[in-house]
Amino acid sequence: EVQLVESGGGLVQPGRSMKLSCAASGFTFNNYDMAWVCQAPKKGLEWVATISYDGSSTYYRDSVKGRFTISRDNAKSTLYLQMDSLRSEDTATYYCARLGHYWGQGVMVTVSS
Amino acid sequence: DVVMTQTPVSLSLAIGQPASISCKSSQSLLGTSGKTFLNWILQRPGQSPKRLIYQVSKLYSEVPDRFSGSGSETEFTLKISRVEAEDLGVYYCWQGTHFPYTFGAGTKLELK
């Protein structure tokens, strides 16, 4: 059974950093591109970033470029999202996804003073 | 960015009725590979999204065949032949052809 389990969310002040993790199991992690998708409260879904299967390529939406970094550790089957210079508009549930196939349960990030 | 426009915003249907959701993209989703990366997902209340359809019309193995997808280029449709109780939630189309990947705003299916 495929499982994607996010962790690392919570309350953080504007301008501070937070790192999300996603532990993957049930499939060969290093064969697949992975992504983060967010959903602000009561809003729709928004793609955040994608990383290629081997970590050699990364892609970001404009609003997070230079602030967020997606990375992976294939030996640990784990996906990461380092979020720096956080803003109130980054408040959302963040989903780890093998995009198009599987989604995690999501982790809430609240940016507020 | 590719804008994905879904209609209607909401649907209120009785069990057994058909449903149809439209998704239009601001530019063609036909990729250089010859594939069209238009997908549909369902987010049930309080849950994370679940996959339904990929590349316009291909159903994932666990998806009931009352669901179908069609379309090309910039116009796409999701149909449910007969709505069941487990189908309620918000349906999203999303495109994976062009970066940044983009989602429609969602169509909420409610049961009458």
Coordinates of N, CA and C in Angstrom, one line a residue:
Chain A
E1 N 0.9 -1.2 0.0 CA 0.0 0.0 0.0 C 0.9 1.3 0.0
V2 N 0.6 2.2 -0.9 CA 1.3 3.4 -1.0 C 0.9 4.3 0.2
Q3 N 2.0 4.8 0.8 CA 1.7 5.8 1.9 C 2.7 7.0 1.8
L4 N 2.1 8.2 2.0 CA 2.9 9.4 2.0 C 2.5 10.1 3.3
V5 N 3.4 10.2 4.2 CA 3.1 10.8 5.5 C 4.0 12.0 5.8
E6 N 3.2 13.2 5.8 CA 3.9 14.5 6.0 C 4.1 14.7 7.5
S7 N 5.1 15.5 7.8 CA 5.3 16.0 9.2 C 6.1 17.3 9.1
G8 N 6.1 18.0 10.3 CA 6.9 19.2 10.4 C 6.1 20.5 10.4
G9 N 4.8 20.4 10.3 CA 4.0 21.6 10.2 C 3.7 22.3 11.6
G10 N 3.0 23.4 11.6 CA 2.7 24.0 12.9 C 2.6 25.5 12.7
L11 N 2.7 26.2 13.8 CA 2.6 27.7 13.8 C 4.0 28.3 13.7
V12 N 4.2 29.3 12.9 CA 5.5 29.9 12.7 C 5.3 31.4 12.5
Q13 N 6.2 32.2 13.0 CA 6.0 33.7 12.8 C 6.5 34.1 11.4
P14 N 5.9 35.2 10.9 CA 6.3 35.7 9.6 C 7.8 35.9 9.6
G15 N 8.4 35.6 8.4 CA 9.9 35.8 8.3 C 10.7 34.6 8.8
R16 N 10.1 33.7 9.5 CA 10.9 32.6 10.0 C 10.8 31.4 9.0
S17 N 11.5 30.3 9.4 CA 11.6 29.1 8.5 C 10.9 27.9 9.1
M18 N 10.6 27.0 8.2 CA 10.0 25.7 8.6 C 10.4 24.7 7.6
K19 N 10.6 23.4 8.0 CA 10.9 22.4 7.1 C 9.9 21.2 7.2
L20 N 9.3 20.9 6.1 CA 8.4 19.8 6.0 C 9.1 18.6 5.5
S21 N 8.6 17.4 6.0 CA 9.1 16.1 5.5 C 8.0 15.3 5.1
C22 N 8.3 14.4 4.2 CA 7.3 13.4 3.7 C 7.9 12.1 3.5
A23 N 7.5 11.1 4.4 CA 8.0 9.8 4.3 C 7.2 8.9 3.4
A24 N 7.8 8.4 2.4 CA 7.1 7.6 1.4 C 7.4 6.1 1.6
S25 N 6.4 5.3 1.3 CA 6.5 3.8 1.3 C 5.5 3.2 0.4
G26 N 5.8 2.0 0.0 CA 4.8 1.2 -0.8 C 5.1 1.3 -2.3
F27 N 6.1 2.1 -2.7 CA 6.5 2.2 -4.1 C 8.0 2.5 -4.1
T28 N 8.6 2.3 -5.3 CA 10.1 2.6 -5.4 C 10.2 4.1 -5.6
F29 N 10.5 4.7 -4.5 CA 10.6 6.2 -4.4 C 11.5 6.8 -5.4
N30 N 12.6 6.3 -5.6 CA 13.6 6.9 -6.5 C 13.3 6.7 -8.0
N31 N 12.2 6.2 -8.3 CA 11.7 6.0 -9.7 C 10.8 7.2 -10.1
Y32 N 10.4 8.0 -9.2 CA 9.3 9.0 -9.5 C 9.6 10.4 -9.1
D33 N 9.2 11.3 -10.0 CA 9.1 12.7 -9.6 C 8.1 12.9 -8.5
M34 N 8.4 13.9 -7.6 CA 7.5 14.1 -6.5 C 7.2 15.6 -6.4
A35 N 6.2 16.0 -5.7 CA 5.7 17.4 -5.7 C 5.1 17.7 -4.3
W36 N 5.0 19.0 -4.1 CA 4.3 19.6 -3.0 C 3.2 20.4 -3.6
V37 N 2.0 20.3 -3.0 CA 0.8 21.1 -3.4 C 0.2 21.6 -2.1
C38 N -0.3 22.9 -2.2 CA -0.8 23.5 -1.0 C -2.3 23.9 -1.2
Q39 N -3.0 24.0 -0.1 CA -4.4 24.4 -0.1 C -4.6 25.4 1.0
A40 N -4.8 26.6 0.7 CA -5.1 27.6 1.8 C -6.5 27.3 2.3
P41 N -6.8 27.7 3.6 CA -8.1 27.4 4.2 C -9.3 27.8 3.3
K42 N -10.1 26.8 3.1 CA -11.4 27.0 2.3 C -11.1 27.4 0.9
K43 N -9.9 27.1 0.4 CA -9.6 27.5 -1.0 C -9.2 26.2 -1.8
G44 N -8.9 26.5 -3.0 CA -8.5 25.4 -4.0 C -7.1 25.0 -3.8
L45 N -6.7 24.1 -4.7 CA -5.3 23.5 -4.7 C -4.4 24.3 -5.5
E46 N -3.1 24.4 -5.1 CA -2.1 25.2 -5.8 C -0.8 24.4 -5.8
W47 N -0.3 24.1 -7.0 CA 1.0 23.4 -7.1 C 2.1 24.4 -6.6
V48 N 3.0 23.8 -5.8 CA 4.1 24.6 -5.2 C 5.5 24.3 -5.8
A49 N 5.8 23.0 -5.9 CA 7.1 22.6 -6.5 C 7.1 21.2 -6.9
T50 N 8.0 20.8 -7.8 CA 8.3 19.5 -8.2 C 9.8 19.2 -8.2
I51 N 10.1 18.0 -7.9 CA 11.5 17.5 -8.0 C 11.6 16.3 -8.8
S52 N 12.6 16.2 -9.7 CA 12.7 15.0 -10.5 C 13.1 13.8 -9.7
Y53 N 13.0 12.6 -10.3 CA 13.2 11.3 -9.6 C 14.6 11.2 -8.9
D54 N 15.5 11.9 -9.6 CA 16.9 11.8 -9.1 C 17.4 13.1 -8.4
G55 N 16.5 14.0 -8.3 CA 16.8 15.3 -7.6 C 17.6 16.3 -8.5
S56 N 17.8 15.9 -9.7 CA 18.6 16.8 -10.6 C 17.9 18.0 -11.1
S57 N 16.6 18.0 -11.1 CA 15.8 19.1 -11.6 C 14.7 19.5 -10.6
T58 N 14.5 20.8 -10.4 CA 13.5 21.3 -9.5 C 12.7 22.4 -10.2
Y59 N 11.5 22.5 -9.9 CA 10.6 23.5 -10.5 C 9.7 24.1 -9.4
Y60 N 9.5 25.5 -9.5 CA 8.8 26.1 -8.4 C 7.7 27.1 -9.0
R61 N 6.7 27.3 -8.3 CA 5.8 28.4 -8.7 C 6.5 29.7 -8.3
D62 N 6.1 30.8 -9.1 CA 6.8 32.0 -8.9 C 6.8 32.6 -7.5
S63 N 5.7 32.4 -6.8 CA 5.5 33.1 -5.5 C 6.4 32.5 -4.4
V64 N 7.0 31.3 -4.7 CA 7.9 30.7 -3.7 C 9.3 30.6 -4.2
K65 N 9.6 31.0 -5.4 CA 11.0 30.9 -5.9 C 11.9 31.8 -5.1
G66 N 13.0 31.2 -4.7 CA 14.0 31.9 -3.9 C 13.7 31.8 -2.4
R67 N 12.5 31.3 -2.0 CA 12.2 31.2 -0.6 C 12.0 29.7 -0.2
F68 N 11.5 28.9 -1.1 CA 11.3 27.5 -0.8 C 12.3 26.6 -1.5
T69 N 12.7 25.5 -0.9 CA 13.5 24.6 -1.6 C 13.0 23.2 -1.4
I70 N 12.7 22.5 -2.6 CA 12.3 21.1 -2.5 C 13.6 20.2 -2.7
S71 N 13.6 19.2 -1.9 CA 14.7 18.2 -2.0 C 14.3 16.8 -1.6
R72 N 15.1 15.9 -1.8 CA 14.8 14.5 -1.5 C 16.0 13.7 -1.1
D73 N 15.7 12.7 -0.3 CA 16.8 11.7 0.1 C 16.3 10.4 -0.3
N74 N 16.7 9.9 -1.5 CA 16.2 8.6 -2.0 C 16.6 7.4 -1.1
A75 N 17.7 7.5 -0.4 CA 18.1 6.5 0.5 C 17.1 6.3 1.6
K76 N 16.5 7.4 2.0 CA 15.5 7.4 3.1 C 14.1 7.4 2.6
S77 N 13.9 7.5 1.3 CA 12.5 7.6 0.7 C 11.8 8.8 1.3
T78 N 12.4 9.9 1.4 CA 11.8 11.1 2.0 C 12.0 12.3 1.1
L79 N 10.9 13.0 1.1 CA 10.8 14.3 0.4 C 10.8 15.4 1.4
Y80 N 11.4 16.6 1.0 CA 11.4 17.7 1.9 C 10.9 19.0 1.2
L81 N 10.5 19.9 2.1 CA 10.2 21.3 1.6 C 10.8 22.2 2.7
Q82 N 11.9 22.9 2.3 CA 12.4 23.9 3.2 C 11.7 25.2 2.9
M83 N 11.1 25.8 3.8 CA 10.4 27.1 3.6 C 11.0 28.2 4.4
D84 N 11.6 29.2 3.7 CA 12.2 30.3 4.4 C 11.4 31.6 4.1
S85 N 11.7 32.6 4.9 CA 11.0 33.9 4.8 C 9.5 33.8 4.6
L86 N 8.9 33.0 5.5 CA 7.5 32.7 5.4 C 6.7 33.9 5.5
R87 N 5.6 33.9 4.8 CA 4.6 35.0 4.8 C 3.2 34.5 5.2
S88 N 2.4 35.4 5.6 CA 1.0 35.0 6.0 C 0.3 34.3 4.9
E89 N 0.6 34.7 3.7 CA -0.1 34.1 2.5 C 0.4 32.6 2.3
D90 N 1.4 32.2 3.0 CA 1.9 30.8 2.8 C 1.1 29.9 3.7
T91 N 0.2 30.4 4.6 CA -0.7 29.6 5.4 C -1.5 28.7 4.6
A92 N -1.4 27.4 4.8 CA -2.1 26.4 4.0 C -1.8 25.0 4.6
T93 N -2.6 24.1 4.1 CA -2.3 22.7 4.2 C -1.4 22.3 3.1
Y94 N -0.3 21.6 3.4 CA 0.7 21.2 2.4 C 0.6 19.7 2.2
Y95 N 0.4 19.3 0.9 CA 0.3 17.9 0.6 C 1.6 17.5 -0.2
C96 N 2.1 16.4 0.2 CA 3.2 15.7 -0.5 C 2.4 14.8 -1.5
A97 N 2.9 14.8 -2.8 CA 2.2 14.0 -3.8 C 3.2 13.4 -4.8
R98 N 2.8 12.2 -5.1 CA 3.4 11.6 -6.4 C 2.3 12.0 -7.4
L99 N 2.6 13.2 -7.9 CA 1.5 13.9 -8.6 C 0.8 13.1 -9.7
G100 N -0.5 13.1 -9.6 CA -1.3 12.4 -10.5 C -1.7 11.0 -10.0
H101 N -1.0 10.6 -8.9 CA -1.3 9.3 -8.4 C -1.7 9.3 -6.9
Y102 N -0.8 9.7 -6.1 CA -1.0 9.6 -4.7 C -0.8 10.9 -3.9
W103 N -1.5 11.1 -2.9 CA -1.4 12.3 -2.0 C -1.3 11.9 -0.6
G104 N -0.5 12.6 0.1 CA -0.5 12.4 1.6 C -1.7 13.0 2.2
Q105 N -1.8 12.9 3.6 CA -2.9 13.4 4.3 C -2.8 14.9 4.5
G106 N -1.7 15.5 4.3 CA -1.5 16.9 4.4 C -1.0 17.3 5.8
V107 N -0.3 18.4 5.9 CA 0.2 19.0 7.1 C -0.1 20.5 7.1
M108 N -0.6 21.0 8.2 CA -1.0 22.4 8.2 C 0.2 23.3 8.6
V109 N 0.3 24.4 7.9 CA 1.3 25.4 8.2 C 0.6 26.7 8.4
T110 N 0.8 27.3 9.6 CA 0.1 28.6 9.9 C 1.2 29.6 10.1
V111 N 1.2 30.7 9.3 CA 2.2 31.7 9.5 C 1.5 32.9 10.1
S112 N 1.8 33.2 11.3 CA 1.1 34.3 12.1 C 2.0 34.7 13.2
S113 N 1.9 36.0 13.6 CA 2.6 36.5 14.8 C 1.7 36.3 16.0
Chain B
D1 N 0.8 31.8 -17.1 CA 0.3 30.5 -16.5 C -0.9 30.1 -17.2
V2 N -1.1 28.8 -17.3 CA -2.4 28.3 -17.9 C -3.5 28.4 -16.9
V3 N -4.6 29.0 -17.3 CA -5.7 29.2 -16.4 C -6.7 28.1 -16.7
M4 N -7.1 27.4 -15.7 CA -8.1 26.3 -15.8 C -9.5 26.8 -15.3
T5 N -10.5 26.8 -16.1 CA -11.8 27.3 -15.7 C -12.8 26.2 -15.7
Q6 N -13.3 25.9 -14.5 CA -14.3 24.9 -14.3 C -15.7 25.4 -14.2
T7 N -16.6 24.7 -14.7 CA -18.0 25.0 -14.6 C -18.8 23.8 -14.5
P8 N -19.9 23.7 -13.7 CA -20.3 24.8 -12.8 C -19.5 24.9 -11.5
V9 N -19.8 25.9 -10.7 CA -19.1 25.9 -9.4 C -19.6 24.9 -8.5
S10 N -20.9 24.6 -8.6 CA -21.5 23.6 -7.7 C -22.6 22.9 -8.5
L11 N -22.9 21.6 -8.0 CA -23.9 20.8 -8.6 C -24.7 20.2 -7.4
S12 N -26.0 20.2 -7.5 CA -26.8 19.5 -6.5 C -27.7 18.5 -7.2
L13 N -27.4 17.2 -7.0 CA -28.0 16.1 -7.8 C -28.5 15.0 -6.8
A14 N -29.5 14.3 -7.3 CA -30.0 13.2 -6.6 C -29.2 11.9 -7.0
I15 N -29.3 11.0 -6.1 CA -28.6 9.7 -6.4 C -29.2 9.1 -7.7
G16 N -28.3 8.7 -8.6 CA -28.8 8.1 -9.8 C -28.8 9.0 -11.0
Q17 N -28.7 10.3 -10.7 CA -28.7 11.3 -11.8 C -27.3 11.4 -12.4
P18 N -27.3 11.8 -13.7 CA -25.9 12.0 -14.3 C -25.4 13.4 -13.9
A19 N -24.0 13.5 -14.0 CA -23.4 14.7 -13.7 C -22.4 15.0 -14.8
S20 N -22.2 16.3 -15.1 CA -21.2 16.7 -16.1 C -20.5 18.0 -15.6
I21 N -19.2 17.9 -15.7 CA -18.3 19.1 -15.3 C -17.4 19.5 -16.4
S22 N -17.4 20.7 -16.7 CA -16.6 21.2 -17.8 C -15.3 21.9 -17.3
C23 N -14.2 21.7 -18.0 CA -12.9 22.3 -17.6 C -12.3 22.8 -18.9
K24 N -12.0 24.1 -18.9 CA -11.4 24.7 -20.1 C -10.1 25.4 -19.7
S25 N -9.1 25.2 -20.6 CA -7.8 25.7 -20.4 C -7.5 26.9 -21.3
S26 N -6.7 27.8 -20.8 CA -6.4 29.0 -21.6 C -5.4 28.8 -22.7
Q27 N -4.8 27.6 -22.8 CA -4.0 27.2 -23.9 C -4.0 25.7 -24.0
S28 N -3.6 25.3 -25.2 CA -3.7 23.8 -25.5 C -2.8 23.0 -24.5
L29 N -3.4 21.9 -24.1 CA -2.7 21.0 -23.1 C -2.0 19.9 -23.8
L30 N -2.0 19.9 -25.2 CA -1.3 18.9 -25.9 C 0.2 19.1 -25.8
G31 N 0.9 18.2 -25.2 CA 2.3 18.4 -25.0 C 3.2 17.9 -26.2
T32 N 4.5 18.2 -26.2 CA 5.4 17.9 -27.3 C 5.5 16.4 -27.4
S33 N 5.1 15.6 -26.4 CA 5.2 14.2 -26.4 C 4.0 13.6 -27.2
G34 N 3.0 14.5 -27.5 CA 1.8 14.0 -28.1 C 0.7 13.6 -27.1
K35 N 1.1 13.7 -25.8 CA 0.1 13.4 -24.8 C -0.5 14.7 -24.2
T36 N -1.7 14.6 -23.7 CA -2.4 15.7 -23.1 C -2.5 15.4 -21.6
F37 N -1.8 16.2 -20.8 CA -1.8 15.9 -19.4 C -2.9 16.7 -18.6
L38 N -4.1 16.3 -18.9 CA -5.3 16.8 -18.2 C -5.8 15.7 -17.3
N39 N -5.9 16.1 -16.0 CA -6.3 15.1 -15.0 C -7.5 15.6 -14.2
W40 N -8.1 14.6 -13.6 CA -9.3 14.9 -12.6 C -9.0 14.2 -11.3
I41 N -9.3 15.0 -10.3 CA -9.2 14.4 -8.9 C -10.4 14.8 -8.1
L42 N -10.7 14.0 -7.0 CA -11.8 14.3 -6.2 C -11.3 14.5 -4.8
Q43 N -11.8 15.5 -4.1 CA -11.5 15.7 -2.7 C -12.7 15.6 -1.9
R44 N -12.9 14.5 -1.2 CA -14.1 14.4 -0.4 C -13.9 15.2 0.9
P45 N -15.0 15.6 1.5 CA -14.9 16.4 2.7 C -14.0 15.9 3.8
G46 N -13.0 16.8 4.2 CA -12.1 16.5 5.2 C -11.0 15.5 4.8
Q47 N -10.9 15.2 3.5 CA -9.9 14.3 3.1 C -8.9 14.9 2.1
S48 N -7.8 14.2 1.8 CA -6.9 14.7 0.8 C -7.4 14.2 -0.6
P49 N -6.9 14.9 -1.6 CA -7.4 14.5 -3.0 C -7.1 13.1 -3.3
K50 N -8.0 12.5 -4.2 CA -7.8 11.2 -4.7 C -7.8 11.2 -6.2
R51 N -7.0 10.4 -6.8 CA -7.0 10.4 -8.3 C -8.2 9.8 -8.9
L52 N -8.6 10.3 -10.1 CA -9.7 9.7 -10.8 C -9.3 9.4 -12.2
I53 N -8.9 10.4 -13.0 CA -8.7 10.2 -14.4 C -7.3 10.9 -14.8
Y54 N -6.6 10.3 -15.7 CA -5.4 11.0 -16.2 C -5.4 11.0 -17.7
Q55 N -4.6 11.9 -18.3 CA -4.5 12.0 -19.7 C -5.9 12.0 -20.4
V56 N -6.7 12.9 -19.8 CA -8.0 13.2 -20.4 C -9.1 12.1 -20.1
S57 N -8.8 10.9 -20.4 CA -9.9 9.9 -20.4 C -9.5 8.5 -19.8
K58 N -8.3 8.4 -19.2 CA -7.9 7.1 -18.7 C -8.2 7.0 -17.2
L59 N -9.0 6.0 -16.9 CA -9.4 5.8 -15.5 C -8.4 5.0 -14.7
Y60 N -8.1 5.5 -13.5 CA -7.2 4.6 -12.7 C -8.0 3.4 -12.3
S61 N -7.3 2.3 -12.0 CA -7.9 1.0 -11.9 C -9.0 0.9 -10.8
E62 N -8.9 1.7 -9.8 CA -9.8 1.6 -8.7 C -11.1 2.5 -8.9
V63 N -11.1 3.3 -10.0 CA -12.2 4.2 -10.2 C -13.3 3.5 -10.9
P64 N -14.6 3.6 -10.4 CA -15.7 3.0 -11.0 C -15.9 3.5 -12.5
D65 N -16.5 2.6 -13.3 CA -16.6 2.9 -14.7 C -17.8 3.8 -15.0
R66 N -18.5 4.3 -13.9 CA -19.5 5.3 -14.1 C -18.9 6.7 -14.4
F67 N -17.6 6.8 -14.1 CA -16.8 8.0 -14.4 C -16.3 7.9 -15.8
S68 N -16.2 9.0 -16.5 CA -15.6 9.1 -17.8 C -15.1 10.5 -18.1
G69 N -14.0 10.5 -18.9 CA -13.5 11.8 -19.2 C -13.3 11.9 -20.7
S70 N -13.4 13.1 -21.2 CA -13.3 13.4 -22.7 C -12.8 14.8 -22.9
G71 N -12.4 15.0 -24.2 CA -12.0 16.3 -24.6 C -10.7 16.3 -25.3
S72 N -10.2 17.5 -25.7 CA -8.9 17.7 -26.3 C -8.6 19.2 -26.3
E73 N -7.3 19.4 -26.5 CA -6.7 20.7 -26.7 C -7.0 21.6 -25.5
T74 N -8.2 22.3 -25.5 CA -8.5 23.2 -24.4 C -9.9 23.0 -23.7
E75 N -10.6 22.0 -24.2 CA -11.9 21.8 -23.6 C -12.1 20.3 -23.2
F76 N -12.5 20.1 -21.9 CA -12.5 18.8 -21.3 C -13.8 18.7 -20.5
T77 N -14.2 17.4 -20.3 CA -15.4 17.1 -19.6 C -15.3 15.9 -18.7
L78 N -15.7 16.0 -17.5 CA -15.8 14.8 -16.6 C -17.3 14.5 -16.5
K79 N -17.7 13.2 -16.7 CA -19.0 12.8 -16.6 C -19.2 11.7 -15.6
I80 N -20.3 11.7 -14.8 CA -20.6 10.6 -14.0 C -22.0 10.1 -14.5
S81 N -22.1 8.8 -14.9 CA -23.3 8.4 -15.5 C -24.4 8.3 -14.5
R82 N -24.2 7.9 -13.3 CA -25.2 7.8 -12.3 C -24.5 8.1 -10.9
V83 N -24.9 9.3 -10.4 CA -24.2 9.7 -9.1 C -24.6 8.8 -8.0
E84 N -23.5 8.5 -7.2 CA -23.7 7.7 -5.9 C -23.3 8.6 -4.7
A85 N -23.7 8.1 -3.6 CA -23.4 8.9 -2.4 C -22.0 9.2 -2.1
E86 N -21.1 8.2 -2.5 CA -19.7 8.3 -2.3 C -19.0 9.3 -3.2
D87 N -19.8 9.8 -4.2 CA -19.2 10.8 -5.2 C -19.2 12.2 -4.7
L88 N -19.8 12.5 -3.6 CA -19.9 13.9 -3.1 C -18.5 14.4 -2.7
G89 N -18.3 15.7 -3.0 CA -17.0 16.3 -2.7 C -16.7 17.4 -3.8
V90 N -15.5 17.8 -3.8 CA -15.1 18.8 -4.8 C -14.2 18.1 -5.9
Y91 N -14.6 18.3 -7.1 CA -13.8 17.8 -8.2 C -12.9 18.9 -8.8
Y92 N -11.7 18.6 -9.0 CA -10.7 19.5 -9.6 C -10.2 18.9 -10.9
C93 N -10.1 19.7 -11.9 CA -9.2 19.4 -13.1 C -7.9 20.1 -12.8
W94 N -6.8 19.5 -13.4 CA -5.5 20.1 -13.3 C -4.7 19.7 -14.5
Q95 N -3.8 20.6 -14.9 CA -2.9 20.3 -16.0 C -1.5 20.1 -15.6
G96 N -0.9 19.1 -16.2 CA 0.5 18.8 -16.0 C 1.4 18.9 -17.2
T97 N 0.9 19.7 -18.2 CA 1.6 19.8 -19.4 C 2.6 21.0 -19.4
H98 N 2.2 22.1 -18.8 CA 3.0 23.3 -18.7 C 3.3 23.7 -17.3
F99 N 4.6 24.1 -17.0 CA 4.9 24.6 -15.7 C 4.5 26.1 -15.7
P100 N 3.9 26.7 -14.6 CA 3.5 25.9 -13.4 C 2.3 25.1 -13.6
Y101 N 2.2 23.9 -13.0 CA 1.0 23.1 -13.1 C -0.1 23.9 -12.4
T102 N -1.3 23.8 -13.0 CA -2.4 24.6 -12.4 C -3.6 23.8 -12.3
F103 N -4.4 24.2 -11.3 CA -5.7 23.6 -11.0 C -6.9 24.4 -11.3
G104 N -8.0 23.8 -11.6 CA -9.2 24.6 -11.7 C -9.7 24.9 -10.3
A105 N -10.7 25.8 -10.2 CA -11.1 26.2 -8.8 C -12.0 25.2 -8.1
G106 N -12.4 24.2 -8.9 CA -13.2 23.1 -8.2 C -14.7 23.2 -8.5
T107 N -15.3 22.1 -8.5 CA -16.8 22.0 -8.7 C -17.3 21.1 -7.5
K108 N -18.1 21.7 -6.7 CA -18.6 21.0 -5.5 C -19.9 20.2 -5.9
L109 N -19.8 18.9 -5.7 CA -21.0 18.0 -6.0 C -21.7 17.7 -4.6
E110 N -22.9 18.2 -4.5 CA -23.7 17.9 -3.3 C -24.8 17.0 -3.7
L111 N -25.3 16.3 -2.7 CA -26.4 15.4 -3.0 C -27.7 16.1 -2.6
K112 N -28.7 16.0 -3.4 CA -30.0 16.6 -3.2 C -30.8 15.8 -2.3

